[in-house]
């Protein structure tokens, strides 16, 4: 049997001390940051060195430098403290005006580009001490395991994200869902593109296409739709996000299908025109998911409400990042 570490010997404050010294690279500055004496920090480092069986920080003329083991430990310690702080924050009454909490929203590429500014305005107004992280969620290959967004639900369960926003209305029953908005697709191309003067399905299929695909796979849902009508297109380029797509389209002869509200928000800035697809490309809903067990967290429900308000209050919202 593996030897189990006796956690009763560990003091969480020692990890906080490690975090401060690692960040400051100086015992005196770390002491000031923690409102402790230099001797108290030095004593704490001694205890931590004995606990972890490593010097951790080596003295230099300008302060200290972390050892190789300290460098390896730092990410895990930072994540552990983040999780502990999150648990403590959830245990305390949530007051937006005074909170110092950090929350993470996971979403497909480009989602933050269309409602983040509105959300940040609300945070600045009502919760100025709240910090926000945006984590990119990517679809996984579809297989017998189920939805391409199963990774998003795994991230929710492991608390890698607090809220996941994905283009799916269905999720496991252990998650609460809230539909934020409905979206469809339009075509974007440079403003003087010949296709705009004579839009035909033959011309559309004959143009070089740009597909947004995180994996580089050139086959998207548009290809499936065209195949149903006995048609095909040439995908000349794939790029990993819609913002990059608009930049490229504005300077080339390529055409790309992008979410309508994203195009409304960003296409003009890239000198890109919008036009309706010649074949309906379908509609879908973007849904925010949170674990049902987390709905008792007043801070999380507050953020969920603000996220919904940002999506509803802006005429520019983004949708999925599946290959198109």
Short mmCIF file of C-alpha atoms in Angstrom, two decimals:
data_model
loop_
_atom_site.label_atom_id
_atom_site.label_comp_id
_atom_site.label_asym_id
_atom_site.label_seq_id
_atom_site.Cartn_x
_atom_site.Cartn_y
_atom_site.Cartn_z
CA UNK A 1 0.00 0.00 0.00
CA UNK A 2 1.26 3.45 -0.83
CA UNK A 3 2.23 5.62 2.11
CA UNK A 4 -0.44 8.23 2.74
CA UNK A 5 0.61 11.74 3.69
CA UNK A 6 -0.63 12.86 7.09
CA UNK A 7 -2.47 16.06 6.23
CA UNK A 8 -2.67 16.97 9.90
CA UNK A 9 0.99 17.95 9.58
CA UNK A 10 0.21 20.40 6.78
CA UNK A 11 -0.76 24.00 7.37
CA UNK A 12 -2.73 25.68 4.57
CA UNK A 13 -1.10 28.97 5.50
CA UNK A 14 2.23 27.51 4.40
CA UNK A 15 0.86 27.18 0.87
CA UNK A 16 -0.25 30.81 0.98
CA UNK A 17 3.26 31.70 2.11
CA UNK A 18 4.74 29.67 -0.77
CA UNK A 19 2.47 31.48 -3.22
CA UNK A 20 3.61 34.89 -1.97
CA UNK A 21 7.34 34.09 -1.98
CA UNK A 22 7.08 32.47 -5.40
CA UNK A 23 5.33 35.55 -6.79
CA UNK A 24 7.57 38.15 -5.14
CA UNK A 25 10.90 36.30 -5.42
CA UNK A 26 11.82 38.09 -2.18
CA UNK A 27 11.17 37.13 1.45
CA UNK A 28 10.81 40.74 2.65
CA UNK A 29 8.30 41.66 -0.05
CA UNK A 30 6.37 38.45 0.58
CA UNK A 31 6.24 39.33 4.28
CA UNK A 32 4.88 42.79 3.50
CA UNK A 33 2.31 41.28 1.14
CA UNK A 34 1.11 38.90 3.86
CA UNK A 35 1.37 41.49 6.65
CA UNK A 36 3.86 39.29 8.50
CA UNK A 37 7.37 39.83 9.82
CA UNK A 38 10.33 38.67 7.76
CA UNK A 39 11.28 36.24 10.52
CA UNK A 40 7.80 34.72 10.49
CA UNK A 41 8.04 34.11 6.73
CA UNK A 42 11.53 32.61 7.12
CA UNK A 43 10.28 30.35 9.90
CA UNK A 44 7.32 29.28 7.76
CA UNK A 45 9.60 28.51 4.82
CA UNK A 46 11.67 26.30 7.12
CA UNK A 47 8.58 24.30 8.08
CA UNK A 48 7.53 24.02 4.43
CA UNK A 49 11.00 22.86 3.39
CA UNK A 50 10.92 20.10 5.98
CA UNK A 51 7.41 19.09 4.96
CA UNK A 52 8.28 18.90 1.25
CA UNK A 53 11.88 17.78 1.71
CA UNK A 54 13.30 20.43 -0.63
CA UNK A 55 15.02 23.85 -0.22
CA UNK A 56 12.25 25.36 -2.45
CA UNK A 57 13.88 28.81 -2.66
CA UNK A 58 17.58 29.63 -2.96
CA UNK A 59 19.04 32.95 -1.79
CA UNK A 60 20.52 35.37 -4.34
CA UNK A 61 21.85 38.94 -3.99
CA UNK A 62 18.48 40.23 -5.22
CA UNK A 63 16.17 37.89 -3.30
CA UNK A 64 15.35 34.23 -3.87
CA UNK A 65 14.83 31.94 -6.85
CA UNK A 66 12.63 28.83 -6.86
CA UNK A 67 14.21 25.41 -7.14
CA UNK A 68 13.20 22.97 -9.85
CA UNK A 69 10.84 21.26 -7.42
CA UNK A 70 9.27 24.58 -6.43
CA UNK A 71 8.66 25.34 -10.11
CA UNK A 72 6.96 21.96 -10.49
CA UNK A 73 4.83 22.49 -7.38
CA UNK A 74 3.73 26.06 -8.14
CA UNK A 75 0.90 25.32 -10.63
CA UNK A 76 -0.66 22.70 -8.34
CA UNK A 77 -0.41 24.94 -5.28
CA UNK A 78 -1.94 27.86 -7.15
CA UNK A 79 -4.84 25.69 -8.35
CA UNK A 80 -5.37 24.19 -4.88
CA UNK A 81 -5.55 27.66 -3.32
CA UNK A 82 -7.91 28.83 -6.05
CA UNK A 83 -10.23 25.93 -5.29
CA UNK A 84 -10.08 26.56 -1.53
CA UNK A 85 -10.78 30.27 -2.01
CA UNK A 86 -13.70 29.38 -4.24
CA UNK A 87 -15.14 27.02 -1.60
CA UNK A 88 -14.77 29.66 1.11
CA UNK A 89 -16.32 32.30 -1.14
CA UNK A 90 -19.33 30.05 -1.73
CA UNK A 91 -19.72 29.49 2.00
CA UNK A 92 -19.94 33.22 2.71
CA UNK A 93 -23.02 35.33 1.93
CA UNK A 94 -22.58 36.77 -1.56
CA UNK A 95 -22.61 40.53 -1.81
CA UNK A 96 -21.77 41.77 -5.33
CA UNK A 97 -20.66 45.15 -4.03
CA UNK A 98 -17.98 43.69 -1.73
CA UNK A 99 -17.08 40.30 -3.25
CA UNK A 100 -13.48 39.53 -4.17
CA UNK A 101 -14.39 36.32 -5.91
CA UNK A 102 -13.16 34.99 -9.26
CA UNK A 103 -15.44 33.09 -11.63
CA UNK A 104 -14.74 31.29 -14.90
CA UNK A 105 -17.06 31.09 -17.90
CA UNK A 106 -16.32 28.48 -20.54
CA UNK A 107 -17.60 28.96 -24.06
CA UNK A 108 -16.83 28.14 -27.70
CA UNK A 109 -14.44 30.38 -29.55
CA UNK A 110 -15.72 33.88 -30.10
CA UNK A 111 -18.56 33.87 -27.57
CA UNK A 112 -16.80 36.33 -25.29
CA UNK A 113 -16.20 38.67 -28.22
CA UNK A 114 -19.87 39.52 -28.54
CA UNK A 115 -21.21 39.83 -25.01
CA UNK A 116 -18.16 40.22 -22.81
CA UNK A 117 -18.13 44.00 -23.08
CA UNK A 118 -21.74 44.20 -21.90
CA UNK A 119 -21.09 41.69 -19.11
CA UNK A 120 -18.00 43.58 -17.96
CA UNK A 121 -19.99 46.82 -17.77
CA UNK A 122 -22.44 45.14 -15.39
CA UNK A 123 -19.61 43.67 -13.33
CA UNK A 124 -17.89 47.06 -13.09
CA UNK A 125 -21.15 48.65 -12.00
CA UNK A 126 -22.45 46.08 -9.54
CA UNK A 127 -19.45 43.92 -8.54
CA UNK A 128 -16.25 45.93 -9.07
CA UNK A 129 -14.13 43.49 -7.05
CA UNK A 130 -15.22 40.39 -8.98
CA UNK A 131 -12.64 38.90 -11.36
CA UNK A 132 -13.70 36.98 -14.47
CA UNK A 133 -11.93 34.31 -16.49
CA UNK A 134 -12.94 33.17 -19.97
CA UNK A 135 -11.94 29.62 -20.92
CA UNK A 136 -12.26 28.35 -24.46
CA UNK A 137 -14.38 25.22 -24.84
CA UNK A 138 -13.81 23.13 -27.95
CA UNK A 139 -16.05 20.42 -29.43
CA UNK A 140 -14.68 16.89 -29.28
CA UNK A 141 -14.96 14.33 -32.04
CA UNK A 142 -18.37 12.68 -32.02
CA UNK A 143 -18.24 9.01 -31.07
CA UNK A 144 -20.21 6.42 -29.14
CA UNK A 145 -19.49 8.42 -25.97
CA UNK A 146 -22.06 11.00 -27.03
CA UNK A 147 -22.15 14.77 -27.48
CA UNK A 148 -19.14 16.64 -28.89
CA UNK A 149 -19.60 18.97 -25.89
CA UNK A 150 -19.12 16.24 -23.26
CA UNK A 151 -15.81 17.89 -22.39
CA UNK A 152 -17.71 21.00 -21.29
CA UNK A 153 -19.74 18.96 -18.80
CA UNK A 154 -16.56 17.34 -17.52
CA UNK A 155 -15.06 20.80 -16.98
CA UNK A 156 -18.17 21.79 -15.01
CA UNK A 157 -17.94 18.71 -12.81
CA UNK A 158 -14.27 19.28 -12.04
CA UNK A 159 -14.93 23.01 -11.47
CA UNK A 160 -12.59 23.96 -14.28
CA UNK A 161 -15.38 26.35 -15.23
CA UNK A 162 -18.32 27.72 -13.24
CA UNK A 163 -20.64 28.20 -16.24
CA UNK A 164 -20.43 26.55 -19.67
CA UNK A 165 -22.08 28.15 -22.69
CA UNK A 166 -22.44 25.71 -25.60
CA UNK A 167 -24.60 25.25 -28.72
CA UNK A 168 -26.68 22.44 -27.25
CA UNK A 169 -30.06 22.40 -25.56
CA UNK A 170 -29.57 18.94 -24.06
CA UNK A 171 -27.30 17.90 -21.25
CA UNK A 172 -27.15 15.34 -18.42
CA UNK A 173 -29.93 15.70 -15.85
CA UNK A 174 -27.45 16.69 -13.15
CA UNK A 175 -26.99 20.05 -14.89
CA UNK A 176 -29.26 23.08 -14.87
CA UNK A 177 -29.70 24.77 -18.26
CA UNK A 178 -30.76 28.21 -19.40
CA UNK A 179 -31.23 29.13 -23.07
CA UNK A 180 -29.52 32.45 -23.76
CA UNK A 181 -30.40 33.14 -27.38
CA UNK A 182 -31.12 31.67 -30.81
CA UNK A 183 -28.73 32.04 -33.72
CA UNK A 184 -28.38 31.30 -37.43
CA UNK A 185 -25.70 31.76 -40.08
CA UNK A 186 -24.98 34.29 -42.83
CA UNK A 187 -22.28 34.46 -45.48
CA UNK A 188 -19.45 36.98 -45.30
CA UNK A 189 -17.15 38.06 -48.10
CA UNK A 190 -15.28 41.19 -49.13
CA UNK A 191 -17.47 44.15 -50.07
CA UNK A 192 -16.52 44.24 -53.78
CA UNK A 193 -16.74 40.48 -54.30
CA UNK A 194 -18.35 39.59 -57.70
CA UNK A 195 -20.65 37.07 -56.01
CA UNK A 196 -22.61 39.93 -54.43
CA UNK A 197 -23.67 41.19 -57.87
CA UNK A 198 -24.85 37.78 -59.07
CA UNK A 199 -25.52 35.33 -56.24
CA UNK A 200 -26.24 31.87 -57.63
CA UNK A 201 -25.82 28.44 -56.11
CA UNK A 202 -23.44 27.50 -58.92
CA UNK A 203 -21.37 30.58 -58.20
CA UNK A 204 -21.43 29.83 -54.49
CA UNK A 205 -20.12 26.31 -55.01
CA UNK A 206 -17.46 27.56 -57.40
CA UNK A 207 -15.96 30.06 -54.93
CA UNK A 208 -13.09 29.09 -52.66
CA UNK A 209 -14.49 28.60 -49.15
CA UNK A 210 -13.02 29.32 -45.74
CA UNK A 211 -14.12 27.03 -42.89
CA UNK A 212 -13.73 27.76 -39.20
CA UNK A 213 -12.41 24.56 -37.66
CA UNK A 214 -10.33 24.12 -34.52
CA UNK A 215 -9.01 20.75 -35.71
CA UNK A 216 -8.32 21.80 -39.30
CA UNK A 217 -10.99 19.38 -40.58
CA UNK A 218 -12.32 20.99 -43.79
CA UNK A 219 -15.70 19.22 -43.64
CA UNK A 220 -18.42 21.25 -41.96
CA UNK A 221 -22.19 21.21 -41.68
CA UNK A 222 -22.46 23.24 -44.92
CA UNK A 223 -20.88 20.32 -46.80
CA UNK A 224 -23.47 17.95 -45.35
CA UNK A 225 -26.25 20.31 -46.42
CA UNK A 226 -24.85 20.72 -49.95
CA UNK A 227 -24.47 16.94 -50.34
CA UNK A 228 -28.20 16.52 -49.69
CA UNK A 229 -28.77 18.63 -52.82
CA UNK A 230 -26.13 16.83 -54.87
CA UNK A 231 -23.72 19.75 -54.54
CA UNK A 232 -20.17 20.21 -53.28
CA UNK A 233 -17.71 23.02 -52.62
CA UNK A 234 -13.96 23.48 -52.39
CA UNK A 235 -12.63 24.40 -48.96
CA UNK A 236 -9.49 26.39 -49.74
CA UNK A 237 -8.61 27.31 -46.16
CA UNK A 238 -9.43 26.46 -42.54
CA UNK A 239 -8.73 28.78 -39.60
CA UNK A 240 -9.34 28.26 -35.87
CA UNK A 241 -11.70 31.16 -35.08
CA UNK A 242 -14.28 33.50 -36.56
CA UNK A 243 -12.35 36.69 -35.89
CA UNK A 244 -9.43 35.41 -37.96
CA UNK A 245 -11.92 34.30 -40.61
CA UNK A 246 -13.34 37.82 -41.02
CA UNK A 247 -9.85 39.28 -41.29
CA UNK A 248 -8.88 36.81 -44.05
CA UNK A 249 -12.17 37.11 -45.96
CA UNK A 250 -11.80 40.89 -46.12
CA UNK A 251 -8.51 40.52 -48.00
CA UNK A 252 -9.24 37.54 -50.30
CA UNK A 253 -11.81 36.05 -52.67
CA UNK A 254 -12.91 33.48 -50.07
CA UNK A 255 -16.41 33.19 -48.64
CA UNK A 256 -17.32 31.97 -45.16
CA UNK A 257 -20.45 31.09 -43.16
CA UNK A 258 -20.46 32.75 -39.72
CA UNK A 259 -23.06 33.32 -36.99
CA UNK A 260 -25.30 36.24 -37.89
CA UNK A 261 -24.94 38.29 -34.74
CA UNK A 262 -21.20 37.83 -34.70
CA UNK A 263 -21.12 39.13 -38.28
CA UNK A 264 -23.31 42.09 -37.34
CA UNK A 265 -20.89 42.95 -34.56
CA UNK A 266 -17.53 42.51 -36.28
CA UNK A 267 -17.84 42.25 -40.08
CA UNK A 268 -17.97 46.03 -40.74
CA UNK A 269 -14.66 46.57 -38.98
CA UNK A 270 -12.96 44.15 -41.36
CA UNK A 271 -14.44 45.66 -44.52
CA UNK A 272 -16.59 42.56 -44.93
CA UNK A 273 -20.11 42.36 -46.39
CA UNK A 274 -22.91 40.09 -45.19
CA UNK A 275 -25.35 38.27 -47.44
CA UNK A 276 -28.06 35.68 -46.89
CA UNK A 277 -27.23 32.04 -47.70
CA UNK A 278 -28.86 30.61 -50.81
CA UNK A 279 -29.79 27.50 -48.85
CA UNK A 280 -31.09 27.76 -45.26
CA UNK A 281 -28.22 26.86 -42.94
CA UNK A 282 -30.43 26.15 -39.93
CA UNK A 283 -30.94 27.70 -36.51
CA UNK A 284 -29.72 26.64 -33.10
CA UNK A 285 -29.74 27.80 -29.48
CA UNK A 286 -26.88 28.68 -27.20
CA UNK A 287 -27.41 27.39 -23.68
CA UNK A 288 -25.69 28.10 -20.37
CA UNK A 289 -25.16 25.03 -18.17
CA UNK A 290 -24.26 24.83 -14.47
CA UNK A 291 -24.28 21.87 -12.06
CA UNK A 292 -27.63 21.60 -10.26
CA UNK A 293 -25.71 21.18 -7.02
CA UNK A 294 -24.17 24.63 -7.54
CA UNK A 295 -27.48 26.46 -7.91
CA UNK A 296 -27.51 27.10 -4.16
CA UNK A 297 -24.48 29.33 -4.70
CA UNK A 298 -25.85 32.89 -4.72
CA UNK A 299 -22.76 34.20 -6.48
CA UNK A 300 -23.09 31.73 -9.31
CA UNK A 301 -26.79 32.43 -9.84
CA UNK A 302 -26.00 36.18 -9.82
CA UNK A 303 -23.43 35.67 -12.59
CA UNK A 304 -25.83 33.46 -14.53
CA UNK A 305 -28.46 36.21 -14.40
CA UNK A 306 -25.95 38.83 -15.55
CA UNK A 307 -24.78 36.58 -18.37
CA UNK A 308 -28.35 36.13 -19.54
CA UNK A 309 -28.98 39.88 -19.36
CA UNK A 310 -25.82 40.56 -21.37
CA UNK A 311 -26.94 38.11 -24.06
CA UNK A 312 -30.48 39.51 -24.21
CA UNK A 313 -29.47 43.15 -23.95
CA UNK A 314 -27.00 43.11 -26.83
CA UNK A 315 -28.03 42.86 -30.45
CA UNK A 316 -24.64 41.31 -31.04
CA UNK A 317 -24.28 37.80 -29.67
CA UNK A 318 -22.25 34.87 -30.82
CA UNK A 319 -22.99 31.23 -31.38
CA UNK A 320 -21.32 27.92 -32.02
CA UNK A 321 -17.89 27.27 -33.41
CA UNK A 322 -18.58 23.98 -35.16
CA UNK A 323 -16.93 23.76 -38.60
CA UNK A 324 -19.10 25.52 -41.18
#
